[in-house]
Amino acid sequence: TQLLEQSPQFLSIQEGENLTVYCNSSSVFSSLQWYRQEPGEGPVLLVTVVTGGEVKKLKRLTFQFGDARKDSSLHITAAQPGDTGLYLCAVSPNTGNQFYFGTGTSLTVIP
Amino acid sequence: DADVTQTPRNRITKTGKRIMLECSQTKGHDRMYWYRQDPGLGLRLIYYSFDVKDINKGEISDGYSVSRQAQAKFSLSLESAIPNQTALYFCATSDLRFGLGELFFGEGSRLTVL
């Protein structure tokens, strides 16, 4: 059973378009992380959200943690080819012990 | 130089062979992890260690073993490799003294079992 479900699994868009990817669970978490993984590299942390309803912005990326702390979304405005990669959400049910990852969204931004 | 280094980066082996993947880190973190990545399945935790004397099983530990030789070194072994262990393997570190436990990953070791 997958703890975190991400959608869509694959997304291919034109440069300049907006997009949203989702991370959903039936469990409540104290915090949730988003990572981006580029081809040939390991994932790199983008953001950690900790409060229900929290919105964080990182340049053109907007992250939201659901009010009930069961889900999160990542919105990218005016996507660029450099945004191409695998986006992974992750949680740590025991606050920093094991980290569990979602299934990932593979994003391709076409120039 | 990378803070988390994995060797080898690529390995092709045959069914039944013993394989060791090694990980070393210069971040000074206590916690180290081994993950496996398969397409469509994200990253799944194999084993994790909070210090040299601590080893814990993750979601998918069957067929794998680990050794924490030092604070900076954590190796993953496949005693008798099988084809469904073909995957991309990542080592990661974290330290709860800094924030909420961000994971720092190596560049991955791609293993193919024929």
mmCIF file of C-alpha atoms in Angstrom:
data_model
loop_
_atom_site.group_PDB
_atom_site.id
_atom_site.type_symbol
_atom_site.label_atom_id
_atom_site.label_comp_id
_atom_site.label_asym_id
_atom_site.label_seq_id
_atom_site.Cartn_x
_atom_site.Cartn_y
_atom_site.Cartn_z
ATOM 1 C CA THR A 1 0.000 0.000 0.000
ATOM 2 C CA GLN A 2 1.419 3.366 -1.067
ATOM 3 C CA LEU A 3 1.387 5.931 1.730
ATOM 4 C CA LEU A 4 1.520 8.884 -0.676
ATOM 5 C CA GLU A 5 -0.107 9.046 -4.097
ATOM 6 C CA GLN A 6 1.045 11.640 -6.594
ATOM 7 C CA SER A 7 -0.768 12.803 -9.715
ATOM 8 C CA PRO A 8 -0.344 13.025 -12.554
ATOM 9 C CA GLN A 9 2.391 10.434 -13.001
ATOM 10 C CA PHE A 10 3.601 12.079 -16.220
ATOM 11 C CA LEU A 11 3.159 15.629 -17.471
ATOM 12 C CA SER A 12 4.459 17.159 -20.692
ATOM 13 C CA ILE A 13 3.811 20.837 -21.319
ATOM 14 C CA GLN A 14 5.027 23.724 -23.441
ATOM 15 C CA GLU A 15 7.334 26.366 -22.037
ATOM 16 C CA GLY A 16 5.327 29.207 -20.510
ATOM 17 C CA GLU A 17 2.362 27.110 -19.401
ATOM 18 C CA ASN A 18 1.222 26.716 -15.796
ATOM 19 C CA LEU A 19 0.821 23.375 -14.049
ATOM 20 C CA THR A 20 -0.155 21.822 -10.743
ATOM 21 C CA VAL A 21 0.889 18.467 -9.328
ATOM 22 C CA TYR A 22 -0.675 16.804 -6.325
ATOM 23 C CA CYS A 23 0.376 14.643 -3.390
ATOM 24 C CA ASN A 24 -2.410 12.891 -1.486
ATOM 25 C CA SER A 25 -2.719 10.579 1.501
ATOM 26 C CA SER A 26 -5.384 9.279 3.847
ATOM 27 C CA SER A 27 -3.074 9.940 6.810
ATOM 28 C CA VAL A 28 -2.311 13.143 8.670
ATOM 29 C CA PHE A 29 1.281 14.338 8.829
ATOM 30 C CA SER A 30 3.063 16.951 10.901
ATOM 31 C CA SER A 31 5.089 18.069 7.888
ATOM 32 C CA LEU A 32 5.597 17.295 4.217
ATOM 33 C CA GLN A 33 8.570 17.820 1.925
ATOM 34 C CA TRP A 34 8.886 18.329 -1.830
ATOM 35 C CA TYR A 35 12.015 17.211 -3.679
ATOM 36 C CA ARG A 36 13.084 17.597 -7.312
ATOM 37 C CA GLN A 37 15.252 15.030 -9.030
ATOM 38 C CA GLU A 38 17.041 15.835 -12.265
ATOM 39 C CA PRO A 39 18.250 13.065 -14.602
ATOM 40 C CA GLY A 40 21.384 11.344 -13.327
ATOM 41 C CA GLU A 41 21.222 12.960 -9.913
ATOM 42 C CA GLY A 42 19.725 12.381 -6.498
ATOM 43 C CA PRO A 43 16.658 14.262 -5.258
ATOM 44 C CA VAL A 44 17.163 17.735 -3.798
ATOM 45 C CA LEU A 45 14.879 19.323 -1.230
ATOM 46 C CA LEU A 46 12.750 22.209 -2.490
ATOM 47 C CA VAL A 47 10.611 22.995 0.545
ATOM 48 C CA THR A 48 9.164 21.718 3.815
ATOM 49 C CA VAL A 49 5.607 22.664 4.818
ATOM 50 C CA VAL A 50 4.502 22.203 8.408
ATOM 51 C CA THR A 51 1.236 24.056 9.073
ATOM 52 C CA GLY A 52 -2.200 23.128 7.717
ATOM 53 C CA GLY A 53 -3.151 25.625 5.006
ATOM 54 C CA GLU A 54 0.418 26.893 4.706
ATOM 55 C CA VAL A 55 1.506 28.388 1.398
ATOM 56 C CA LYS A 56 5.177 28.781 0.523
ATOM 57 C CA LYS A 57 6.613 30.378 -2.586
ATOM 58 C CA LEU A 58 9.972 29.655 -4.169
ATOM 59 C CA LYS A 59 10.311 31.939 -7.207
ATOM 60 C CA ARG A 60 7.789 30.509 -9.726
ATOM 61 C CA LEU A 61 6.917 27.520 -7.527
ATOM 62 C CA THR A 62 4.031 27.696 -5.021
ATOM 63 C CA PHE A 63 3.596 24.930 -2.457
ATOM 64 C CA GLN A 64 0.445 24.435 -0.395
ATOM 65 C CA PHE A 65 -0.196 22.110 2.534
ATOM 66 C CA GLY A 66 -3.826 21.054 2.892
ATOM 67 C CA ASP A 67 -5.852 22.343 5.826
ATOM 68 C CA ALA A 68 -6.143 18.812 7.213
ATOM 69 C CA ARG A 69 -2.426 18.118 6.591
ATOM 70 C CA LYS A 70 -3.234 15.091 4.437
ATOM 71 C CA ASP A 71 -2.360 16.507 1.036
ATOM 72 C CA SER A 72 -0.223 19.044 -0.753
ATOM 73 C CA SER A 73 0.076 20.690 -4.136
ATOM 74 C CA LEU A 74 2.876 22.224 -6.156
ATOM 75 C CA HIS A 75 2.005 24.884 -8.710
ATOM 76 C CA ILE A 76 4.533 26.098 -11.273
ATOM 77 C CA THR A 77 3.879 29.352 -13.088
ATOM 78 C CA ALA A 78 5.296 29.923 -16.579
ATOM 79 C CA ALA A 79 7.197 26.645 -16.695
ATOM 80 C CA GLN A 80 10.698 26.635 -18.150
ATOM 81 C CA PRO A 81 12.797 23.780 -19.572
ATOM 82 C CA GLY A 82 14.929 23.943 -16.439
ATOM 83 C CA ASP A 83 11.905 22.819 -14.424
ATOM 84 C CA THR A 84 12.065 19.417 -16.130
ATOM 85 C CA GLY A 85 12.529 16.621 -13.628
ATOM 86 C CA LEU A 86 10.868 14.207 -11.249
ATOM 87 C CA TYR A 87 8.948 15.866 -8.425
ATOM 88 C CA LEU A 88 8.606 13.806 -5.260
ATOM 89 C CA CYS A 89 6.711 14.459 -2.068
ATOM 90 C CA ALA A 90 7.869 12.869 1.173
ATOM 91 C CA VAL A 91 6.732 12.548 4.768
ATOM 92 C CA SER A 92 8.257 11.387 8.010
ATOM 93 C CA PRO A 93 5.510 9.897 10.196
ATOM 94 C CA ASN A 94 7.895 9.764 13.167
ATOM 95 C CA THR A 95 9.363 13.233 12.714
ATOM 96 C CA GLY A 96 12.705 12.709 11.096
ATOM 97 C CA ASN A 97 13.107 8.976 11.445
ATOM 98 C CA GLN A 98 11.995 7.117 8.325
ATOM 99 C CA PHE A 99 11.162 9.207 5.274
ATOM 100 C CA TYR A 100 8.520 7.838 2.893
ATOM 101 C CA PHE A 101 8.213 9.082 -0.671
ATOM 102 C CA GLY A 102 5.348 9.400 -3.096
ATOM 103 C CA THR A 103 5.240 7.780 -6.507
ATOM 104 C CA GLY A 104 6.521 10.934 -8.223
ATOM 105 C CA THR A 105 5.436 13.192 -11.086
ATOM 106 C CA SER A 106 7.720 13.259 -14.108
ATOM 107 C CA LEU A 107 7.563 16.723 -15.683
ATOM 108 C CA THR A 108 8.869 17.582 -19.137
ATOM 109 C CA VAL A 109 8.823 21.204 -20.271
ATOM 110 C CA ILE A 110 9.214 21.503 -24.021
ATOM 111 C CA PRO A 111 11.012 24.613 -25.307
ATOM 112 C CA ASP B 1 33.622 16.771 -4.274
ATOM 113 C CA ALA B 2 30.149 15.477 -3.446
ATOM 114 C CA ASP B 3 29.104 15.404 0.206
ATOM 115 C CA VAL B 4 27.532 11.954 -0.257
ATOM 116 C CA THR B 5 29.502 9.622 -2.509
ATOM 117 C CA GLN B 6 28.300 6.297 -3.855
ATOM 118 C CA THR B 7 30.387 3.600 -5.501
ATOM 119 C CA PRO B 8 30.082 2.079 -7.986
ATOM 120 C CA ARG B 9 27.911 4.402 -10.077
ATOM 121 C CA ASN B 10 27.016 1.616 -12.480
ATOM 122 C CA ARG B 11 27.272 -2.150 -12.140
ATOM 123 C CA ILE B 12 26.120 -5.044 -14.275
ATOM 124 C CA THR B 13 26.146 -8.449 -12.648
ATOM 125 C CA LYS B 14 24.668 -11.911 -13.000
ATOM 126 C CA THR B 15 22.024 -13.700 -10.987
ATOM 127 C CA GLY B 16 23.418 -15.255 -7.826
ATOM 128 C CA LYS B 17 26.421 -12.946 -7.474
ATOM 129 C CA ARG B 18 27.162 -11.033 -4.285
ATOM 130 C CA ILE B 19 27.165 -7.269 -4.737
ATOM 131 C CA MET B 20 28.152 -4.464 -2.378
ATOM 132 C CA LEU B 21 27.231 -0.828 -2.884
ATOM 133 C CA GLU B 22 29.180 1.631 -0.786
ATOM 134 C CA CYS B 23 28.292 5.052 0.546
ATOM 135 C CA SER B 24 30.477 7.590 2.295
ATOM 136 C CA GLN B 25 29.612 11.070 3.523
ATOM 137 C CA THR B 26 31.500 14.146 4.633
ATOM 138 C CA LYS B 27 28.504 15.991 6.104
ATOM 139 C CA GLY B 28 29.045 14.672 9.623
ATOM 140 C CA HIS B 29 25.454 13.429 9.793
ATOM 141 C CA ASP B 30 24.496 10.608 12.133
ATOM 142 C CA ARG B 31 21.622 9.248 10.077
ATOM 143 C CA MET B 32 22.113 7.305 6.867
ATOM 144 C CA TYR B 33 19.623 5.591 4.560
ATOM 145 C CA TRP B 34 19.489 3.296 1.563
ATOM 146 C CA TYR B 35 16.639 3.732 -0.926
ATOM 147 C CA ARG B 36 15.700 1.926 -4.087
ATOM 148 C CA GLN B 37 14.071 3.733 -7.036
ATOM 149 C CA ASP B 38 11.957 2.010 -9.658
ATOM 150 C CA PRO B 39 9.913 3.765 -12.374
ATOM 151 C CA GLY B 40 6.423 4.637 -11.144
ATOM 152 C CA LEU B 41 7.175 3.585 -7.570
ATOM 153 C CA GLY B 42 9.115 6.568 -6.286
ATOM 154 C CA LEU B 43 11.772 5.863 -3.649
ATOM 155 C CA ARG B 44 11.366 2.960 -1.252
ATOM 156 C CA LEU B 45 13.334 2.653 1.972
ATOM 157 C CA ILE B 46 15.509 -0.462 2.314
ATOM 158 C CA TYR B 47 17.456 0.115 5.543
ATOM 159 C CA TYR B 48 18.365 3.035 7.757
ATOM 160 C CA SER B 49 20.845 3.677 10.553
ATOM 161 C CA PHE B 50 20.877 6.367 13.230
ATOM 162 C CA ASP B 51 24.399 5.675 14.453
ATOM 163 C CA VAL B 52 27.146 3.071 14.162
ATOM 164 C CA LYS B 53 25.404 0.622 16.505
ATOM 165 C CA ASP B 54 21.911 1.123 15.114
ATOM 166 C CA ILE B 55 20.448 -0.674 12.052
ATOM 167 C CA ASN B 56 16.762 -0.701 11.134
ATOM 168 C CA LYS B 57 14.772 -2.402 8.394
ATOM 169 C CA GLY B 58 12.762 -0.283 6.010
ATOM 170 C CA GLU B 59 9.844 -1.121 3.728
ATOM 171 C CA ILE B 60 11.663 -3.588 1.480
ATOM 172 C CA SER B 61 14.629 -5.128 3.343
ATOM 173 C CA ASP B 62 14.213 -8.751 2.141
ATOM 174 C CA GLY B 63 17.192 -9.816 0.027
ATOM 175 C CA TYR B 64 19.398 -6.989 1.317
ATOM 176 C CA SER B 65 21.761 -6.445 4.242
ATOM 177 C CA VAL B 66 23.705 -3.419 5.433
ATOM 178 C CA SER B 67 26.774 -2.548 7.454
ATOM 179 C CA ARG B 68 27.532 0.745 9.187
ATOM 180 C CA GLN B 69 31.324 0.588 9.340
ATOM 181 C CA ALA B 70 31.744 4.102 10.719
ATOM 182 C CA GLN B 71 29.701 7.254 11.138
ATOM 183 C CA ALA B 72 30.616 8.224 7.602
ATOM 184 C CA LYS B 73 30.219 4.842 5.881
ATOM 185 C CA PHE B 74 27.122 2.755 5.181
ATOM 186 C CA SER B 75 27.202 -0.135 2.726
ATOM 187 C CA LEU B 76 24.391 -2.148 1.147
ATOM 188 C CA SER B 77 24.864 -5.790 0.170
ATOM 189 C CA LEU B 78 22.906 -8.132 -2.041
ATOM 190 C CA GLU B 79 24.035 -11.592 -0.965
ATOM 191 C CA SER B 80 22.638 -13.353 -4.033
ATOM 192 C CA ALA B 81 21.425 -10.890 -6.627
ATOM 193 C CA ILE B 82 18.251 -11.567 -8.610
ATOM 194 C CA PRO B 83 16.897 -9.768 -11.700
ATOM 195 C CA ASN B 84 14.086 -7.968 -9.843
ATOM 196 C CA GLN B 85 16.753 -6.179 -7.816
ATOM 197 C CA THR B 86 17.674 -4.282 -10.968
ATOM 198 C CA ALA B 87 17.097 -0.664 -9.942
ATOM 199 C CA LEU B 88 18.666 2.677 -9.112
ATOM 200 C CA TYR B 89 19.926 2.750 -5.528
ATOM 201 C CA PHE B 90 20.395 5.911 -3.493
ATOM 202 C CA CYS B 91 22.202 6.568 -0.247
ATOM 203 C CA ALA B 92 21.061 9.549 1.806
ATOM 204 C CA THR B 93 21.964 11.283 5.058
ATOM 205 C CA SER B 94 20.110 13.532 7.471
ATOM 206 C CA ASP B 95 20.601 15.240 10.809
ATOM 207 C CA LEU B 96 17.721 16.382 13.004
ATOM 208 C CA ARG B 97 19.923 18.997 14.628
ATOM 209 C CA PHE B 98 19.292 21.070 11.508
ATOM 210 C CA GLY B 99 15.657 21.758 10.669
ATOM 211 C CA LEU B 100 13.145 18.980 10.198
ATOM 212 C CA GLY B 101 15.488 16.369 8.805
ATOM 213 C CA GLU B 102 16.198 17.177 5.172
ATOM 214 C CA LEU B 103 17.614 14.241 3.232
ATOM 215 C CA PHE B 104 20.852 14.714 1.294
ATOM 216 C CA PHE B 105 21.271 12.173 -1.485
ATOM 217 C CA GLY B 106 24.190 10.712 -3.354
ATOM 218 C CA GLU B 107 24.158 10.545 -7.139
ATOM 219 C CA GLY B 108 22.901 6.985 -7.224
ATOM 220 C CA SER B 109 24.193 3.542 -8.141
ATOM 221 C CA ARG B 110 22.545 1.874 -11.123
ATOM 222 C CA LEU B 111 22.511 -1.903 -10.716
ATOM 223 C CA THR B 112 21.536 -4.332 -13.461
ATOM 224 C CA VAL B 113 21.154 -8.007 -12.618
ATOM 225 C CA LEU B 114 21.082 -10.291 -15.652
#
